Amino acid sequence: MPDAPVLGQSKKVKLDESAFGAGFRGPLVHQSVRAEQAARRRGTAATKTRAMVSGGGAKPWRQKGTGRARAGSSRSPIWTGGGVAFGPHPRSYTFKVNRKEQRAALRSALSLHAERRSLAILDVGAFDTPKTSRAFDLLDDWGQDGPTLVVLSAAESTAALSFRNLKRVAVLTATDVGVTDLLAAACLLVSRPRWPS
């Protein structure tokens, strides 16, 4: 059964085998990461077609007799200052991933951190007030290198304030964490509620 250390303490916590002991499923993870990154795209790229460009109402010259190619508008895509043919327009890039596939990809990413020993538990009881130096000391004692993702609940604001100003540390609530965030982080720090007395 996988386990993870508790930062600032000498004990370890047993992790749920179903969530942290799953095998890595590459195709599902790839599909989920693509879906999350596509959903984060703003999709606001836009160009003007010949109908949207101002001007070009009059025929530049008569149809016949000039020796030049026929032209009906100076806003044709082949003219300078004309519209754009087949250019991008605002749209949504999102596509659907089934809920079971998304959860399986999330389990794969969590299991990868558990397997690499890059997962630790944070006791938020140590942060009654925001204290960035305390957060820095915990991460420094852990000794992990690379970008760190701290996953907290929405109610653990004091811990979030303690970690948010640290370099190469991202703080997210549990509801906002995706597969992309888990894979982008070299280390994962997950909060656990205050220990019962």
CSV table of C-alpha atoms in Angstrom, one decimal:
chain,number,residue,atom,x,y,z
A,1,MET,CA,0.0,0.0,0.0
A,2,PRO,CA,1.5,3.4,-0.9
A,3,ASP,CA,2.3,5.9,1.8
A,4,ALA,CA,3.3,9.6,2.0
A,5,PRO,CA,5.2,11.6,4.7
A,6,VAL,CA,3.6,14.3,6.7
A,7,LEU,CA,5.7,17.5,6.4
A,8,GLY,CA,7.0,18.7,9.8
A,9,GLN,CA,6.3,15.3,11.4
A,10,SER,CA,8.0,12.0,11.5
A,11,LYS,CA,5.0,9.8,10.7
A,12,LYS,CA,3.7,8.6,7.4
A,13,VAL,CA,0.1,8.3,6.1
A,14,LYS,CA,-1.2,5.3,4.3
A,15,LEU,CA,-2.8,6.3,1.0
A,16,ASP,CA,-5.9,4.8,-0.6
A,17,GLU,CA,-4.8,2.0,-2.9
A,18,SER,CA,-7.7,2.7,-5.4
A,19,ALA,CA,-6.7,6.3,-5.9
A,20,PHE,CA,-2.9,6.2,-5.5
A,21,GLY,CA,-2.1,2.6,-6.5
A,22,ALA,CA,-3.5,2.6,-10.0
A,23,GLY,CA,-1.4,1.9,-13.1
A,24,PHE,CA,-0.5,4.7,-15.5
A,25,ARG,CA,-2.8,4.8,-18.5
A,26,GLY,CA,-1.0,6.9,-21.0
A,27,PRO,CA,-3.8,7.3,-23.7
A,28,LEU,CA,-6.4,8.4,-21.1
A,29,VAL,CA,-3.9,10.9,-19.5
A,30,HIS,CA,-3.0,12.3,-22.9
A,31,GLN,CA,-6.7,12.7,-23.9
A,32,SER,CA,-7.5,14.4,-20.6
A,33,VAL,CA,-4.6,16.8,-20.8
A,34,ARG,CA,-5.6,17.7,-24.4
A,35,ALA,CA,-9.1,18.4,-23.3
A,36,GLU,CA,-8.1,20.5,-20.3
A,37,GLN,CA,-5.7,22.6,-22.4
A,38,ALA,CA,-8.2,23.0,-25.1
A,39,ALA,CA,-10.8,24.2,-22.6
A,40,ARG,CA,-8.4,26.8,-21.3
A,41,ARG,CA,-8.0,28.4,-24.7
A,42,ARG,CA,-9.8,31.6,-25.1
A,43,GLY,CA,-10.7,31.1,-28.7
A,44,THR,CA,-10.8,34.8,-29.5
A,45,ALA,CA,-8.6,34.9,-32.6
A,46,ALA,CA,-10.5,36.7,-35.4
A,47,THR,CA,-10.0,38.1,-38.9
A,48,LYS,CA,-12.3,40.1,-41.1
A,49,THR,CA,-13.8,38.6,-44.3
A,50,ARG,CA,-14.3,40.6,-47.4
A,51,ALA,CA,-17.8,41.4,-46.1
A,52,MET,CA,-16.5,43.0,-42.9
A,53,VAL,CA,-13.8,45.2,-44.4
A,54,SER,CA,-14.9,48.7,-45.1
A,55,GLY,CA,-14.9,50.0,-48.7
A,56,GLY,CA,-15.0,48.2,-52.0
A,57,GLY,CA,-18.5,49.1,-52.8
A,58,ALA,CA,-17.8,50.4,-56.3
A,59,LYS,CA,-16.4,48.2,-59.2
A,60,PRO,CA,-12.8,49.4,-59.6
A,61,TRP,CA,-13.0,49.5,-63.4
A,62,ARG,CA,-15.4,48.4,-66.1
A,63,GLN,CA,-15.7,44.8,-67.0
A,64,LYS,CA,-14.3,44.8,-70.5
A,65,GLY,CA,-12.1,46.8,-72.7
A,66,THR,CA,-9.3,47.8,-70.3
A,67,GLY,CA,-7.0,44.8,-70.8
A,68,ARG,CA,-6.9,44.2,-67.1
A,69,ALA,CA,-8.3,41.3,-65.2
A,70,ARG,CA,-12.0,41.7,-64.2
A,71,ALA,CA,-12.5,42.9,-60.7
A,72,GLY,CA,-15.7,43.5,-58.7
A,73,SER,CA,-14.3,44.8,-55.5
A,74,SER,CA,-11.1,46.3,-54.1
A,75,ARG,CA,-11.7,44.3,-50.9
A,76,SER,CA,-11.1,40.9,-52.5
A,77,PRO,CA,-8.8,38.6,-50.5
A,78,ILE,CA,-6.2,38.9,-53.3
A,79,TRP,CA,-6.0,42.7,-53.0
A,80,THR,CA,-3.9,44.6,-50.6
A,81,GLY,CA,-6.2,45.8,-47.8
A,82,GLY,CA,-8.8,43.1,-48.7
A,83,GLY,CA,-10.5,40.7,-46.5
A,84,VAL,CA,-9.0,37.4,-45.3
A,85,ALA,CA,-10.1,34.1,-46.8
A,86,PHE,CA,-10.6,31.2,-44.5
A,87,GLY,CA,-9.2,33.0,-41.5
A,88,PRO,CA,-9.9,32.2,-37.8
A,89,HIS,CA,-13.1,33.2,-36.1
A,90,PRO,CA,-14.0,33.1,-32.4
A,91,ARG,CA,-15.0,29.6,-31.4
A,92,SER,CA,-14.8,27.1,-28.5
A,93,TYR,CA,-12.0,24.5,-28.6
A,94,THR,CA,-13.6,22.3,-25.9
A,95,PHE,CA,-14.3,18.6,-26.5
A,96,LYS,CA,-15.9,16.1,-24.2
A,97,VAL,CA,-14.1,13.5,-22.2
A,98,ASN,CA,-16.2,10.9,-20.4
A,99,ARG,CA,-16.4,11.3,-16.6
A,100,LYS,CA,-15.0,7.8,-16.0
A,101,GLU,CA,-12.1,8.4,-18.3
A,102,GLN,CA,-11.3,11.7,-16.6
A,103,ARG,CA,-11.3,10.1,-13.2
A,104,ALA,CA,-9.1,7.3,-14.4
A,105,ALA,CA,-6.6,9.8,-15.8
A,106,LEU,CA,-6.7,11.7,-12.5
A,107,ARG,CA,-6.0,8.4,-10.6
A,108,SER,CA,-3.1,7.7,-13.0
A,109,ALA,CA,-1.5,11.1,-12.3
A,110,LEU,CA,-1.9,10.8,-8.5
A,111,SER,CA,-0.5,7.2,-8.6
A,112,LEU,CA,2.5,8.5,-10.6
A,113,HIS,CA,3.4,11.0,-7.8
A,114,ALA,CA,2.9,8.2,-5.2
A,115,GLU,CA,5.2,5.9,-7.1
A,116,ARG,CA,7.9,8.5,-7.5
A,117,ARG,CA,7.7,9.5,-3.8
A,118,SER,CA,7.0,13.1,-4.8
A,119,LEU,CA,3.8,13.3,-2.8
A,120,ALA,CA,3.5,14.6,0.8
A,121,ILE,CA,0.8,15.5,3.2
A,122,LEU,CA,0.4,18.9,4.8
A,123,ASP,CA,-1.1,19.4,8.2
A,124,VAL,CA,-2.9,22.7,7.9
A,125,GLY,CA,-3.2,22.9,11.7
A,126,ALA,CA,0.3,24.3,11.7
A,127,PHE,CA,-1.1,27.4,9.9
A,128,ASP,CA,-3.4,29.1,12.3
A,129,THR,CA,-2.1,32.4,10.9
A,130,PRO,CA,-0.5,33.0,7.5
A,131,LYS,CA,3.3,32.4,7.8
A,132,THR,CA,5.3,32.2,4.6
A,133,SER,CA,8.6,31.4,6.4
A,134,ARG,CA,6.9,28.4,8.0
A,135,ALA,CA,5.8,27.2,4.6
A,136,PHE,CA,9.3,27.7,3.2
A,137,ASP,CA,10.9,25.7,6.0
A,138,LEU,CA,8.5,22.8,5.5
A,139,LEU,CA,9.3,22.6,1.8
A,140,ASP,CA,13.0,23.1,2.4
A,141,ASP,CA,13.0,20.2,5.0
A,142,TRP,CA,11.2,18.0,2.5
A,143,GLY,CA,14.1,18.4,0.1
A,144,GLN,CA,12.2,18.0,-3.2
A,145,ASP,CA,13.3,19.9,-6.3
A,146,GLY,CA,11.2,21.3,-9.0
A,147,PRO,CA,7.8,23.0,-9.3
A,148,THR,CA,5.5,22.2,-6.4
A,149,LEU,CA,1.7,22.1,-6.5
A,150,VAL,CA,-0.1,22.6,-3.2
A,151,VAL,CA,-3.7,21.3,-3.1
A,152,LEU,CA,-5.9,22.8,-0.4
A,153,SER,CA,-9.6,23.0,0.3
A,154,ALA,CA,-11.4,26.3,-0.1
A,155,ALA,CA,-11.6,26.7,3.7
A,156,GLU,CA,-7.8,26.5,4.2
A,157,SER,CA,-7.1,30.1,3.3
A,158,THR,CA,-4.4,30.7,5.9
A,159,ALA,CA,-2.3,27.9,4.4
A,160,ALA,CA,-2.9,29.2,0.9
A,161,LEU,CA,-1.7,32.7,1.9
A,162,SER,CA,1.4,31.1,3.4
A,163,PHE,CA,2.4,29.2,0.2
A,164,ARG,CA,1.2,31.5,-2.6
A,165,ASN,CA,4.2,33.9,-2.6
A,166,LEU,CA,6.9,31.1,-2.7
A,167,LYS,CA,8.9,30.7,-5.9
A,168,ARG,CA,7.9,27.8,-8.1
A,169,VAL,CA,4.9,26.9,-5.9
A,170,ALA,CA,1.4,26.9,-7.2
A,171,VAL,CA,-1.7,26.8,-4.9
A,172,LEU,CA,-5.0,25.4,-6.1
A,173,THR,CA,-8.2,24.2,-4.5
A,174,ALA,CA,-9.0,20.5,-4.8
A,175,THR,CA,-12.0,21.3,-7.1
A,176,ASP,CA,-9.7,23.2,-9.6
A,177,VAL,CA,-7.0,20.7,-9.9
A,178,GLY,CA,-6.7,18.9,-13.2
A,179,VAL,CA,-4.5,16.2,-14.8
A,180,THR,CA,-2.5,18.9,-16.5
A,181,ASP,CA,-1.7,20.6,-13.2
A,182,LEU,CA,-0.7,17.3,-11.6
A,183,LEU,CA,1.7,16.3,-14.4
A,184,ALA,CA,3.2,19.8,-14.6
A,185,ALA,CA,4.3,19.7,-11.0
A,186,ALA,CA,7.4,17.8,-10.0
A,187,CYS,CA,6.1,17.6,-6.4
A,188,LEU,CA,2.6,17.4,-4.9
A,189,LEU,CA,1.6,18.6,-1.5
A,190,VAL,CA,-1.9,17.7,-0.4
A,191,SER,CA,-3.6,19.1,2.7
A,192,ARG,CA,-5.2,17.1,5.4
A,193,PRO,CA,-7.6,18.6,7.9
A,194,ARG,CA,-6.5,19.3,11.5
A,195,TRP,CA,-5.6,16.1,13.3
A,196,PRO,CA,-8.1,14.9,15.9
A,197,SER,CA,-6.9,15.3,19.5
